[in-house]
Short mmCIF file of C-alpha atoms and ligand atoms in Angstrom, two decimals:
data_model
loop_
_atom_site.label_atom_id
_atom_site.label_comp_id
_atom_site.label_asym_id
_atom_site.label_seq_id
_atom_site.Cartn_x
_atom_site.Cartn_y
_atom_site.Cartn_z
CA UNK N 132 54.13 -9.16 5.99
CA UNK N 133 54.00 -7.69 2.27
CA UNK N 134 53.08 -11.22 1.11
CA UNK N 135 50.34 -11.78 3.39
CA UNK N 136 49.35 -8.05 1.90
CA UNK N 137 49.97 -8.17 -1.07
CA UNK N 138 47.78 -11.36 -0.83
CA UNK N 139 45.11 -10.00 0.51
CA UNK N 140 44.63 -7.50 -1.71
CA UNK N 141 45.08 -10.08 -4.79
CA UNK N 142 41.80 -11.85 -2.96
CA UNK N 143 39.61 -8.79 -2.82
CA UNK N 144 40.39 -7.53 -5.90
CA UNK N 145 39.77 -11.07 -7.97
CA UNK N 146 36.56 -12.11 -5.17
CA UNK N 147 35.16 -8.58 -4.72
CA UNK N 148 32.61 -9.86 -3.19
CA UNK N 149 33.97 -11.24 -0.12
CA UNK N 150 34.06 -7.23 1.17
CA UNK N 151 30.59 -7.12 0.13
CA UNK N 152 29.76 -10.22 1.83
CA UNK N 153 31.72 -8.87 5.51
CA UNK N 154 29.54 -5.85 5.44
CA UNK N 155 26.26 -7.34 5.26
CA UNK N 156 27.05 -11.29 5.40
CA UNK N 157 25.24 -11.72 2.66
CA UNK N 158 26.06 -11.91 -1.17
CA UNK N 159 23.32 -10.53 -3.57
CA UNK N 160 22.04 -13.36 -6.15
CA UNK N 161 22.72 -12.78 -9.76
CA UNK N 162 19.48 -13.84 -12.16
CA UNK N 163 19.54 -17.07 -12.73
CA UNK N 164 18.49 -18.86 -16.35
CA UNK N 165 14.61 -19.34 -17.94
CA UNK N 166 13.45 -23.21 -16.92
CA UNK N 167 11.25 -23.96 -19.90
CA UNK N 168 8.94 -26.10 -18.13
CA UNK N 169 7.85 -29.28 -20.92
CA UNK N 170 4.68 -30.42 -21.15
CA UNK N 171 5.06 -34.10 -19.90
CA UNK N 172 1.22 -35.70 -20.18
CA UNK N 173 -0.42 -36.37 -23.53
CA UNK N 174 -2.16 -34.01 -26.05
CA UNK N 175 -5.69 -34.96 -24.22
CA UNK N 176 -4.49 -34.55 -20.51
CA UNK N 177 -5.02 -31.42 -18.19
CA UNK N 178 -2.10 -29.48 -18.24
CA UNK N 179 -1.38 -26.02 -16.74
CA UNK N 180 -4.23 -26.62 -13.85
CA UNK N 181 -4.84 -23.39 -11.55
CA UNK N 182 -8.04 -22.37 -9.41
CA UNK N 183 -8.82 -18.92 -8.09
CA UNK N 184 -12.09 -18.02 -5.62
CA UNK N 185 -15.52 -17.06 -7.04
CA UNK N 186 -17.72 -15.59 -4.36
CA UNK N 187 -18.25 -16.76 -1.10
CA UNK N 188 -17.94 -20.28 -1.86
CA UNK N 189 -16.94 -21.52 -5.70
CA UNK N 190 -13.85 -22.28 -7.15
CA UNK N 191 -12.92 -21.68 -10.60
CA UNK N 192 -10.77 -24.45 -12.18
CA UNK N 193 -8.79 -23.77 -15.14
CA UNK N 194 -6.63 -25.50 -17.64
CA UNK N 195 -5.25 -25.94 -21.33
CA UNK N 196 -5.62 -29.16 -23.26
CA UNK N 197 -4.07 -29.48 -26.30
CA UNK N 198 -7.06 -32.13 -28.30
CA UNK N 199 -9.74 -29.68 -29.21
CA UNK N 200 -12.46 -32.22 -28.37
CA UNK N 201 -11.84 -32.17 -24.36
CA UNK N 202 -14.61 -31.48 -22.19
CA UNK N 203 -14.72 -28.50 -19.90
CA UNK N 204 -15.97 -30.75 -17.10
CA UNK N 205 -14.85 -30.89 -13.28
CA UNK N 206 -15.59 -33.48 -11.44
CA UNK N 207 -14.71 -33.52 -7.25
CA UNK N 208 -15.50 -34.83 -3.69
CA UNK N 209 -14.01 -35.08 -0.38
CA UNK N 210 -12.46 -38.34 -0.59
CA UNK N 211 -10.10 -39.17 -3.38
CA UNK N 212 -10.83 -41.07 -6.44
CA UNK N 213 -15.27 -40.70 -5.45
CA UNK N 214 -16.24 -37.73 -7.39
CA UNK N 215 -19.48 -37.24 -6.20
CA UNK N 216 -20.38 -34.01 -7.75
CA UNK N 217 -19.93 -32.13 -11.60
CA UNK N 218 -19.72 -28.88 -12.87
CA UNK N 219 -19.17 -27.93 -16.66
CA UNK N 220 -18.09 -24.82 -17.58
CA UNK N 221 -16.93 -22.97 -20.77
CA UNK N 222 -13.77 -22.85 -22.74
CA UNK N 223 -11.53 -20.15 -25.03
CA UNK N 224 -8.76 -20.19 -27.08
CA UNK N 225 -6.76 -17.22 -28.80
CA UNK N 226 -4.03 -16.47 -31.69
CA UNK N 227 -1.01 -14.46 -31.15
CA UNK N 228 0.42 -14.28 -34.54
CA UNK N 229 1.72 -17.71 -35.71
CA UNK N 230 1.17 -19.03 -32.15
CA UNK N 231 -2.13 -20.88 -31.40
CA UNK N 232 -3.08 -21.43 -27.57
CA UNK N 233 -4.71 -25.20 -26.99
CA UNK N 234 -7.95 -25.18 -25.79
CA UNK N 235 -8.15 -23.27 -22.31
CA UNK N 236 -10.94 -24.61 -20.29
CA UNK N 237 -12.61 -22.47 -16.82
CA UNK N 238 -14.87 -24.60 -14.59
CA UNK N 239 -16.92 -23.13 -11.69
CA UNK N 240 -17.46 -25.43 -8.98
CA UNK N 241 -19.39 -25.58 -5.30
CA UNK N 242 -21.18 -24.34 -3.10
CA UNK N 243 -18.07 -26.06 -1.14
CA UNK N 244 -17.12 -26.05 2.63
CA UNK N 245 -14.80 -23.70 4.30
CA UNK N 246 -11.17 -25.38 5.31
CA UNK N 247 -11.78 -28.03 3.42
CA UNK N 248 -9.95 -30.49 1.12
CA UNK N 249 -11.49 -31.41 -2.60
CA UNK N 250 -9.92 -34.12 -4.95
CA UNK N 251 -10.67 -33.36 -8.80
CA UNK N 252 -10.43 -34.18 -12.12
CA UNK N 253 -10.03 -32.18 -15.06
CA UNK N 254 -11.94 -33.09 -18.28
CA UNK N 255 -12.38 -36.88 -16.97
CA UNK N 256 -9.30 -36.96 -17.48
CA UNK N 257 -6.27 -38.22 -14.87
CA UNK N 258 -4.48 -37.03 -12.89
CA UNK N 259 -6.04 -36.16 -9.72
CA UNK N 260 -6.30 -32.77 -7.92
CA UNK N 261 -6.75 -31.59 -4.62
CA UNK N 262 -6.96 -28.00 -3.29
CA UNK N 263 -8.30 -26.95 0.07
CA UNK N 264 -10.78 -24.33 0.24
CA UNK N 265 -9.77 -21.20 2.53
CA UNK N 266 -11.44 -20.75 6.27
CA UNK N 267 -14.19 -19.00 6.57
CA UNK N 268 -12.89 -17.00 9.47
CA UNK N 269 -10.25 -15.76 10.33
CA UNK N 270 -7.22 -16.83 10.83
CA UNK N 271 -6.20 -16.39 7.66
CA UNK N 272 -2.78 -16.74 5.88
CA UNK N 273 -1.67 -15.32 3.00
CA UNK N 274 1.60 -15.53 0.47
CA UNK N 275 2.36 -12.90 -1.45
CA UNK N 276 4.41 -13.35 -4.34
CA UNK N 277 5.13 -10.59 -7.38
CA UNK N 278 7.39 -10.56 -10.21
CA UNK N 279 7.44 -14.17 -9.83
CA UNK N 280 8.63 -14.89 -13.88
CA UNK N 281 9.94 -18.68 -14.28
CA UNK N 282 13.23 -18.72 -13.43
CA UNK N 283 15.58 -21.23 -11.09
CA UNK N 284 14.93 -18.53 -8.71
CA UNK N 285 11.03 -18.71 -9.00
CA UNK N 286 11.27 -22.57 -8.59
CA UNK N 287 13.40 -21.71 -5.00
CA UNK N 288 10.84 -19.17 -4.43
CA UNK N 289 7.82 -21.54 -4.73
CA UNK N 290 9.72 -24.09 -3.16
CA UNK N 291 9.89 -21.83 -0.13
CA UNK N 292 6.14 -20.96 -0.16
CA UNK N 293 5.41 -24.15 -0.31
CA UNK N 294 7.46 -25.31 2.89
CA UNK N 295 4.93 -23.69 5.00
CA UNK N 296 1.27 -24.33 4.66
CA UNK N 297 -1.05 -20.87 3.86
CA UNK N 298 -4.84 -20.75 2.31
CA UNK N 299 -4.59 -17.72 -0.57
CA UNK N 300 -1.50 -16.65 -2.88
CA UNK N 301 -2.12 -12.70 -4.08
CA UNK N 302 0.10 -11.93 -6.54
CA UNK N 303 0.37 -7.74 -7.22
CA UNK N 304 1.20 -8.27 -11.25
CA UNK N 305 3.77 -9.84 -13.60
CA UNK N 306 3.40 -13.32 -13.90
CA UNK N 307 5.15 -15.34 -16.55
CA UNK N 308 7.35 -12.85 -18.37
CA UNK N 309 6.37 -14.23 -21.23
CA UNK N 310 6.72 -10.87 -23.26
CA UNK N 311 4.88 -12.12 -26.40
CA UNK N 312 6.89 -15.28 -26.64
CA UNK N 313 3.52 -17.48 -26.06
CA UNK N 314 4.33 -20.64 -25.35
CA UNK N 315 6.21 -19.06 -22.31
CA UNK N 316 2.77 -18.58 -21.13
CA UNK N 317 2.22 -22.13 -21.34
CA UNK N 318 5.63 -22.93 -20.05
CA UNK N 319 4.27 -20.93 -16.77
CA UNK N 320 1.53 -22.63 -16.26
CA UNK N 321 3.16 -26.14 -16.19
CA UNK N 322 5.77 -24.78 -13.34
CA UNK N 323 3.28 -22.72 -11.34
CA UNK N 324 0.98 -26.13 -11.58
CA UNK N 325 1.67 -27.82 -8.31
CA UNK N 326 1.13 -24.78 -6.43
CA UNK N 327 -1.85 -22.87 -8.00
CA UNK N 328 -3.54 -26.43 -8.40
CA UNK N 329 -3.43 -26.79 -4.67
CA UNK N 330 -4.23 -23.10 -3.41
CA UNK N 331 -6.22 -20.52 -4.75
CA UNK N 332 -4.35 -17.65 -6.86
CA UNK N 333 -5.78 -14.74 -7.19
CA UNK N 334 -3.61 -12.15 -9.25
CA UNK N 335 -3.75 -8.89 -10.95
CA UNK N 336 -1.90 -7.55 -14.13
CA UNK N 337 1.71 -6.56 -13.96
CA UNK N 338 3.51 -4.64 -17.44
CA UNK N 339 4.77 -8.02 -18.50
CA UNK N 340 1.24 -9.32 -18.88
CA UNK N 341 0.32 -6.51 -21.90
CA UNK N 342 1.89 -7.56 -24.65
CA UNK N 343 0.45 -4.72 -27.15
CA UNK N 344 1.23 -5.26 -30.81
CA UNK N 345 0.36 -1.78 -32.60
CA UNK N 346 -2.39 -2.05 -34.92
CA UNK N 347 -2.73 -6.05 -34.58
CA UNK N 348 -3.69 -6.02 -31.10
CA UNK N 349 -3.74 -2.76 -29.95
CA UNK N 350 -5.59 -3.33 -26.74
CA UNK N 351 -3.61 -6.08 -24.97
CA UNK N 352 -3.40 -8.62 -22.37
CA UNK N 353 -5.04 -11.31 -24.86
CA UNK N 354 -3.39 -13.91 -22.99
CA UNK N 355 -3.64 -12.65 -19.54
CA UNK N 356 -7.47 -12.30 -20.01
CA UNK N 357 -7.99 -15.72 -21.50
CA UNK N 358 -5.44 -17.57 -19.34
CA UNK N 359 -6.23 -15.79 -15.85
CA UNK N 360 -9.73 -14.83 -15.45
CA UNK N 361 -10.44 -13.89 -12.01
CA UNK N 362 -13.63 -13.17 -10.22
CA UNK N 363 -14.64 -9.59 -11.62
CA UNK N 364 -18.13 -9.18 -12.74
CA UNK N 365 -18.78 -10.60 -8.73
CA UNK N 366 -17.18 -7.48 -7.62
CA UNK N 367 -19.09 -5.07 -9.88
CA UNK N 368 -16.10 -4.62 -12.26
CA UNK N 369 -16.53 -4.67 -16.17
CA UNK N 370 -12.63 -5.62 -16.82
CA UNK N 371 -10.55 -8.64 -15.89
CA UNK N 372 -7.55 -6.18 -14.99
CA UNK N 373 -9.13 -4.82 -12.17
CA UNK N 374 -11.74 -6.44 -9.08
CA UNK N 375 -11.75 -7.37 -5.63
CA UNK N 376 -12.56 -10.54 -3.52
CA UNK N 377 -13.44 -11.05 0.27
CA UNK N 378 -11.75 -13.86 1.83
CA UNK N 379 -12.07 -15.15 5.72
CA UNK N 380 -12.72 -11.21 7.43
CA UNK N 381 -10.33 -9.46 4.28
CA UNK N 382 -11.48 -7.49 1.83
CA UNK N 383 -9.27 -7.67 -1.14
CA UNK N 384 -8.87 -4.99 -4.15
CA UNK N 385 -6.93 -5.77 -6.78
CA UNK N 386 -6.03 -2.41 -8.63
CA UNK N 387 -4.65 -2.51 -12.52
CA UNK N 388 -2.01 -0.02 -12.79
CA UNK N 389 -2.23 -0.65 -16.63
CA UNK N 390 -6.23 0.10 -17.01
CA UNK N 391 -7.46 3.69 -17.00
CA UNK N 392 -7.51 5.30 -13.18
CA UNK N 393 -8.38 9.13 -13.54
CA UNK N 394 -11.59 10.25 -11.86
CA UNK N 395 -13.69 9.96 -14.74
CA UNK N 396 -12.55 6.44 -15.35
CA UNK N 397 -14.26 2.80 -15.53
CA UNK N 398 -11.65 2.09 -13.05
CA UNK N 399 -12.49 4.94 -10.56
CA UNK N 400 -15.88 4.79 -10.74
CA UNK N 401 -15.64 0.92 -9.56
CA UNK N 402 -12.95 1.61 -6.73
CA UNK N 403 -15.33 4.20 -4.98
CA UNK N 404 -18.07 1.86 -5.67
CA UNK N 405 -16.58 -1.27 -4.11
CA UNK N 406 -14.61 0.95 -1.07
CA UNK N 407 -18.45 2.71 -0.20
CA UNK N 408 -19.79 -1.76 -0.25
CA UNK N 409 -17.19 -2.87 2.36
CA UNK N 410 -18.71 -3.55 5.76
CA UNK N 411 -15.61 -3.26 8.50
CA UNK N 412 -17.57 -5.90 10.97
CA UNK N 413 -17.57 -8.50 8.07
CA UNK N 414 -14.48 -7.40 6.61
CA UNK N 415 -12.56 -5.83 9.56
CA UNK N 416 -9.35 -5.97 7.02
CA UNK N 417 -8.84 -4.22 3.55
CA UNK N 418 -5.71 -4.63 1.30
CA UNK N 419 -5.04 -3.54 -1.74
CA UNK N 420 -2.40 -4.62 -4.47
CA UNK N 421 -0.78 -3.29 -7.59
CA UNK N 422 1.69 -3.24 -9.75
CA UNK N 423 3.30 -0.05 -10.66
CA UNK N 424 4.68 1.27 -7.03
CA UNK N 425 3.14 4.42 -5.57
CA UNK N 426 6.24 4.64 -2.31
CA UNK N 427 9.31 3.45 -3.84
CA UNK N 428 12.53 4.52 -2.80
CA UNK N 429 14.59 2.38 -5.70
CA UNK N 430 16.12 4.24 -8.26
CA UNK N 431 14.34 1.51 -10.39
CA UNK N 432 11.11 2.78 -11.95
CA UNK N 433 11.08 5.78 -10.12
CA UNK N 434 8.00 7.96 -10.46
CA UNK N 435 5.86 5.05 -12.17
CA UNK N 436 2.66 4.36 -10.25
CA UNK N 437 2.72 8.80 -9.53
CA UNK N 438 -0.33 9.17 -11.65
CA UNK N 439 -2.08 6.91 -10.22
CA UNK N 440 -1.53 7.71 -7.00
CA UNK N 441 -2.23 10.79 -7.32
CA UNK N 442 -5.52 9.82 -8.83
CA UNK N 443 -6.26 7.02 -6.18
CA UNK N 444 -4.62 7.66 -2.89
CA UNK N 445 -7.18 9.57 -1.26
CA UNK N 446 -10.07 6.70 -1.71
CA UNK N 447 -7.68 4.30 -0.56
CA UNK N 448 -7.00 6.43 2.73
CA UNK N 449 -10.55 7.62 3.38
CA UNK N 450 -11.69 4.48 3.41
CA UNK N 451 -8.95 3.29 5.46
CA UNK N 452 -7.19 0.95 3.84
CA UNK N 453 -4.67 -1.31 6.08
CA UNK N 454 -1.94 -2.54 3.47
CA UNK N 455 -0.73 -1.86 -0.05
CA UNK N 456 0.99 -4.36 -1.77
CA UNK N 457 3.29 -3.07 -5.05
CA UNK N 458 5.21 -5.47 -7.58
CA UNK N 459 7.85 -3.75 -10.45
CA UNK N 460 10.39 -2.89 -8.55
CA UNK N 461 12.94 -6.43 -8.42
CA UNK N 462 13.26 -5.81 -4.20
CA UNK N 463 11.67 -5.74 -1.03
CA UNK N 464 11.00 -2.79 0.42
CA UNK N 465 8.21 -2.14 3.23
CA UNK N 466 6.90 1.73 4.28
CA UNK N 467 5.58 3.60 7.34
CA UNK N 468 1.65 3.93 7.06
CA UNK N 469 1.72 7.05 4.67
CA UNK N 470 -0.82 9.42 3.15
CA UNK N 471 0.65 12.07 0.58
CA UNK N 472 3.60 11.18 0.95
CA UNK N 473 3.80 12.13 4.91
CA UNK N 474 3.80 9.75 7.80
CA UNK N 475 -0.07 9.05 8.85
CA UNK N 476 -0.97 6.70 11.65
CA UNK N 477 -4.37 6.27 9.20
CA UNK N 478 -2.53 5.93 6.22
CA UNK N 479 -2.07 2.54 4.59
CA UNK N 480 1.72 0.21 4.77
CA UNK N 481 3.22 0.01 1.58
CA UNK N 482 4.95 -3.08 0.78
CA UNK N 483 7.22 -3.54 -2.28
CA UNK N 484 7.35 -7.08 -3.05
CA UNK N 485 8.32 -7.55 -7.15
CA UNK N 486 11.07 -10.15 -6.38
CA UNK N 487 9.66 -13.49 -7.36
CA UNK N 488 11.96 -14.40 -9.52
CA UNK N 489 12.23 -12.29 -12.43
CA UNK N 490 14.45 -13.19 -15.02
CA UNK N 491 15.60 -9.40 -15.19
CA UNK N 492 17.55 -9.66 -12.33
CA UNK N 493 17.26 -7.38 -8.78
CA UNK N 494 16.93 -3.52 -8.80
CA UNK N 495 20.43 -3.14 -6.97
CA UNK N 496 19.99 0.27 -5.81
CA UNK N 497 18.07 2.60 -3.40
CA UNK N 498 18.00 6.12 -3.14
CA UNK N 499 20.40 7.64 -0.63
CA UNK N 500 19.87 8.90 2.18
CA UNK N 501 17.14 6.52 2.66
CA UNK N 502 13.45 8.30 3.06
CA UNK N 503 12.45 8.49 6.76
CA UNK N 504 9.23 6.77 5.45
CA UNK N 505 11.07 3.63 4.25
CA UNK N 506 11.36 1.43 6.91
CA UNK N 507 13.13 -1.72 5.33
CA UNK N 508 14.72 -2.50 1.74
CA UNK N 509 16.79 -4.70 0.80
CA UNK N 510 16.88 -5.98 -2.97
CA UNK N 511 16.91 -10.06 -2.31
CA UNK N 512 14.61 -12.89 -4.39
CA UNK N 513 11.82 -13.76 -1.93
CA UNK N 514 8.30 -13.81 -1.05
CA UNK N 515 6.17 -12.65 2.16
CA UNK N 516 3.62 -14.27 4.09
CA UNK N 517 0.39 -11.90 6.17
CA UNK N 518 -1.01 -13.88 8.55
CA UNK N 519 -4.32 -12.53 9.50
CA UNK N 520 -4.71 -13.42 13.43
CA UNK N 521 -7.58 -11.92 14.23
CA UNK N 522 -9.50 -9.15 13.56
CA UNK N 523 -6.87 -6.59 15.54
CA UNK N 524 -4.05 -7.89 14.51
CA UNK N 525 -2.21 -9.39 11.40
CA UNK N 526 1.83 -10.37 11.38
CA UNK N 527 3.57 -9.99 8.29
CA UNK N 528 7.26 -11.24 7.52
CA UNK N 529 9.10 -11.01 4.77
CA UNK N 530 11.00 -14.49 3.75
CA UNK N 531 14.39 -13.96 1.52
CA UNK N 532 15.55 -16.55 -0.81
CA UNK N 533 18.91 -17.38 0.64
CA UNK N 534 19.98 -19.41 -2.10
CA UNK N 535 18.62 -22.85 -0.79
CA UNK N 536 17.06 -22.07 2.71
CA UNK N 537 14.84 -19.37 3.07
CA UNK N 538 15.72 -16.42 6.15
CA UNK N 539 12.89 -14.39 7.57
CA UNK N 540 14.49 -10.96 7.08
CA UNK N 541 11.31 -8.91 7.94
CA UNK N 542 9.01 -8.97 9.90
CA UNK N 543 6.46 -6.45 11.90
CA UNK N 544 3.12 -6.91 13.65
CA UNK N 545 0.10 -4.77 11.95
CA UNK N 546 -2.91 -3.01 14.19
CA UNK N 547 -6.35 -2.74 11.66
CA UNK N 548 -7.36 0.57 11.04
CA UNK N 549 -10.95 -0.16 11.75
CA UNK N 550 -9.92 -1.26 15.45
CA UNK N 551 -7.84 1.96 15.94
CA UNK N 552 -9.97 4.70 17.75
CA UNK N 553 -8.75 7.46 16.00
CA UNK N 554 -8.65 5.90 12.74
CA UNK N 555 -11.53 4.04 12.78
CA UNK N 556 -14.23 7.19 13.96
CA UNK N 557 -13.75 8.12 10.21
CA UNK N 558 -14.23 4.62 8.56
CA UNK N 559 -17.52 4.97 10.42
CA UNK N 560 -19.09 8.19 9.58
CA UNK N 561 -17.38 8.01 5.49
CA UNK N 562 -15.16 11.33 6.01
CA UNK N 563 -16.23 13.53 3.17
CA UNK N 564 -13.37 16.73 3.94
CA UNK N 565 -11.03 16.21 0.97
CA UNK N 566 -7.64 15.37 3.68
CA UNK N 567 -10.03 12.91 5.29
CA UNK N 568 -7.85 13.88 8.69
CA UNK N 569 -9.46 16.30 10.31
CA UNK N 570 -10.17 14.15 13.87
CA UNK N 571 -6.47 13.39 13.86
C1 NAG G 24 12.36 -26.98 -9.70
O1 NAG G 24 11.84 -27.44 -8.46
C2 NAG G 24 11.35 -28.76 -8.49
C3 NAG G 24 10.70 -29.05 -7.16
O2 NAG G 24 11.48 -28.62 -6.09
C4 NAG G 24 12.48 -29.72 -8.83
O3 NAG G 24 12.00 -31.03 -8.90
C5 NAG G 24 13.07 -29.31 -10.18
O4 NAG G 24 14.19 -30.12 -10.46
C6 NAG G 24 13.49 -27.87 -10.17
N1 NAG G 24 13.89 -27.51 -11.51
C7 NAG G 24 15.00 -26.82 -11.77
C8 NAG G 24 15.33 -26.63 -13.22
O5 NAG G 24 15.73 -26.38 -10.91
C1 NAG G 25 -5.59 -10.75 18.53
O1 NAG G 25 -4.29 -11.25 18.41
C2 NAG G 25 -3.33 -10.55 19.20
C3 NAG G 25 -1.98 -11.09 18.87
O2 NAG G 25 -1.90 -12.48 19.03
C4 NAG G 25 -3.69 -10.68 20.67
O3 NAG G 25 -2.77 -9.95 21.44
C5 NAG G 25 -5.09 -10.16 20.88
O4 NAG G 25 -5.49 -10.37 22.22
C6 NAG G 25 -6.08 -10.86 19.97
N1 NAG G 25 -7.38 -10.23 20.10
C7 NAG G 25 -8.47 -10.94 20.27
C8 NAG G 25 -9.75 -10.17 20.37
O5 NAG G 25 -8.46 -12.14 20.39
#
C-alpha cells in the first residue's frame, strides 16, 4: 500500500500535469517554435500571393517579387491555364533600416461573378492561382482567425481552417509578429500563401503590426500599410488601419485600436459616418472587429481597449451592432450581448479570439470569480468559424487546436438585432437619447 502511494505521488509530482489533465481532460499547449517559411521559387516568381475584396465585385491581388523589373500584371479566367482577361495595377516597396522589401505588387481585378472560381497568374509569371469569389447572398461563412503569428501552432491552426471550406477570413489584428525583424514579414507571407491565395483576407491592425522606431519612423505600420492594403478609401476612410467592407448581407467594420478614436477624431468621424450608410435590408448583419479587447475577463491586458470603448461603444450599440470580434488577449473567450458593461439583449456579443498561434504563448489566466457576463473562456490555440444562415440567424463555434485534430469547444446560435422587435424599432428610427434604450 505505501508503495503504490508513495508511487503515486512520485507520478504527480514529476508529470504534474496528469492532475491537470483529470480535471479538465485536457492539457494546455505550450508555444511552440518560429517556422521561418523559405522562399522556394526564383528571384522573378510571385511569392507571398494574398487577395482581399474591393467593392462589390473586385479582387485585389497582391504579391512581392524579388527582380525589380516584374510587371504588376494579373491575368485570370474561369478555366485554368485560359486567361481570358488582364488587369495591371501598381507596385511599392519600402526600407526598414538595413532591410529592403522586394518589389510588392497590388492588382485590382473584375467585375467577377459571385461563388465563383478564378485561375490566375501573377506577373506572367507561373504558378497558377485560383480563389473563389464569395456568394452574393447569404449564406455566408466566415473564419476568424487573430493573433495568428507563424508558429507550428499557426500552421495546425490554418491546417484546421482549411479542413472545412468557408468564403472570407477576418482577422481582428496581429498578423506576422514580425516585431521589426522584416524579413519575418516576408517569412509570413510565404506560410499564409496557400490560404490567403485561395480566400479573401481581409484584416485590420493588431500592436504587433506598428513597429514605431522614435524619430526614424515615428508614425508606424510601414510594412503593414505597404504589405496589407485593404479596401479603405471604398468605405470613406482616409487610413489603411481602419475601414469596412459589405460581404453577402454583412456589413463589416474593421476598427484600429492603434489609430486615434476620441470624438473629435479621423477615426470617429468615419465610424458614425459609415454606421449612419448601413441599410439593415441589404445588410441585415453588422460586425465589427478589433484588436485591443473592450470585455475581457483575462488578467492579460487588462484595461487595454477601455479608452476606446469608452469613446466608441455607444455608436456601436445605437446602431445595433450584432458581434464584436477582439484579438490581444492569447484565449478564447465569448460574452453575453453587453452595453456598458451590463447585460443588454441590444447590446453587441463580444468574442475574444487572439489565439492563432502566437509565438508568445496563451494568456493562462482569467479573473476569478468569473464575470456573470463571460459566458465561455478557455485559453486554447484555435480559430472560429460564423456561419451566416440567413438573415435571422447566424451559428458561430469556436474550433480548439487539439494538438492534431481540431474539437469544436463552442458553439451558440446568434438572433440579428435588426430582426429582433425590440431591438430593431431603434435601428429604424436612429435613437438619438444618449443610452439609446429607452423602448427597452
Ligand atoms: C506546416 O503545414 C504544412 C501543410 O500542412 C506542412 O506541409 C509543413 O510540413 C508544416 N510545417 C511545419 C514546420 O510543421
Ligand atoms: C433562418 O435559419 C434558421 C435556422 O436554420 C431557421 O430556423 C429559420 O427558419 C430561417 N429563416 C428563414 C426566413 O429562412
Amino acid at each position: 500500500m505505501r508503495k503504490l502511494c508513495l508511487c503515486i505521488f512520485l507520478t504527480i509530482s514529476l508529470f504534474p500535469q496528469l492532475l491537470r489533465a483529470k480535471e479538465d481532460d485536457f492539457v494546455r499547449q505550450p508555444p511552440r517554435r518560429v517556422i521561418f517559411t523559405r522562399h522556394l521559387r526564383s528571384d522573378s516568381d510571385p511569392q507571398q500571393v494574398h487577395i482581399s475584396l474591393v467593392g462589390k465585385d473586385h479582387m485585389k491581388v497582391s504579391w512581392v517579387t524579388d527582380k525589380k523589373h516584374c510587371k504588376s500584371v494579373v491575368e485570370y479566367g474561369k478555366e485554368s491555364g485560359k486567361y481570358t482577361a488582364k488587369a495591371t495595377g501598381d507596385h511599392t516597396s519600402y526600407k526598414y533600416f538595413f532591410y529592403s522589401s522586394g518589389k510588392i505588387h497590388h492588382v485590382t481585378i473584375g467585375p467577377l461573378e459571385p461563388s465563383t472560381t478564378y485561375f490566375y497568374r501573377c506577373g506572367g509569371s507561373d504558378p497558377e492561382f485560383s480563389f473563389r469569389t464569395p456568394p452574393s447572398k447569404l449564406p455566408l461563412d466566415f473564419v476568424v482567425a487573430g493573433d495568428l503569428g507563424q508558429t507550428e501552432w499557426t500552421n495546425t491552426t490554418l491546417d484546421h481552417i482549411q479542413s472545412i471550406d468557408y468564403d472570407v477570413l477576418i482577422l481582428p489584428g496581429d498578423l506576422s509578429y514580425a516585431d521589426t525583424h522584416q524579413p519575418l514579414w516576408d517569412s509570413f507571407g510565404r506560410i499564409v500563401e496557400p490560404y490567403a491565395s485561395r480566400r479573401p483576407w481581409m484584416v485590420t491592425e493588431g500592436n504587433h503590426e506598428i513597429e514605431i522606431f522614435p524619430i526614424i519612423y515615428p508614425t508606424g505600420f510601414k510594412a503593414y500599410n505597404a504589405r496589407w492594403p485593404m479596401p479603405y478609401q471604398e468605405s470613406g476612410s482616409t487610413s489603411n488601419l481602419y475601414y469596412s467592407f459589405e460581404v453577402a448581407g454583412t456589413h463589416v467594420i474593421m476598427l484600429g485600436s492603434y489609430a486615434e478614436f476620441d470624438a473629435d477624431s479621423e477615426q470617429y468621424k468615419w465610424l458614425q459616418a459609415d454606421l449612419a450608410k448601413i441599410d439593415r435590408k441589404k445588410t441585415p448583419w453588422v460586425v465589427a472587429l478589433l484588436h485591443a479587447p473592450w470585455y475581457n475577463t483575462n488578467t492579460a491586458h487588462q484595461g487595454e481597449g477601455e479608452s476606446m470603448r469608452l469613446a466608441m461603444e455607444e455608436l456601436l450599440y445605437r446602431a445595433r451592432v450584432d458581434l464584436v470580434f477582439q484579438g490581444h488577449v492569447h484565449a478564447y473567450e465569448r460574452f453575453t450581448r453587453v452595453y456598458n458593461n451590463e447585460a443588454d439583449p441590444c447590446g453587441p456579443v463580444y468574442i475574444t479570439i487572439g489565439d492563432g498561434g502566437n509565438r508568445e504563448g496563451l494568456a493562462l489566466s482569467f479573473e476569478d470569480p468569473a464575470s456573470p457576463l463571460s459566458l465561455y473562456r478557455e485559453p486554447s490555440f484555435g480559430h472560429g468559424r460564423l456561419k451566416m444562415v440567413n438573415e435571422t440567424h447566424a451559428f458561430w463555434g469556436w474550433h480548439r487546436n487539439d494538438d492534431s485534430n481540431f474539437v469544436v469547444k463552442d458553439q451558440v446560435w446568434l438572433q440579428s438585432l435588426s430582426s429582433s422587435k425590440t431591438c430593431s424599432r431603434s435601428v429604424n428610427q436612429k435613437v438619438t437619447s444618449p443610452t439609446g434604450n429607452d423602448e427597452l
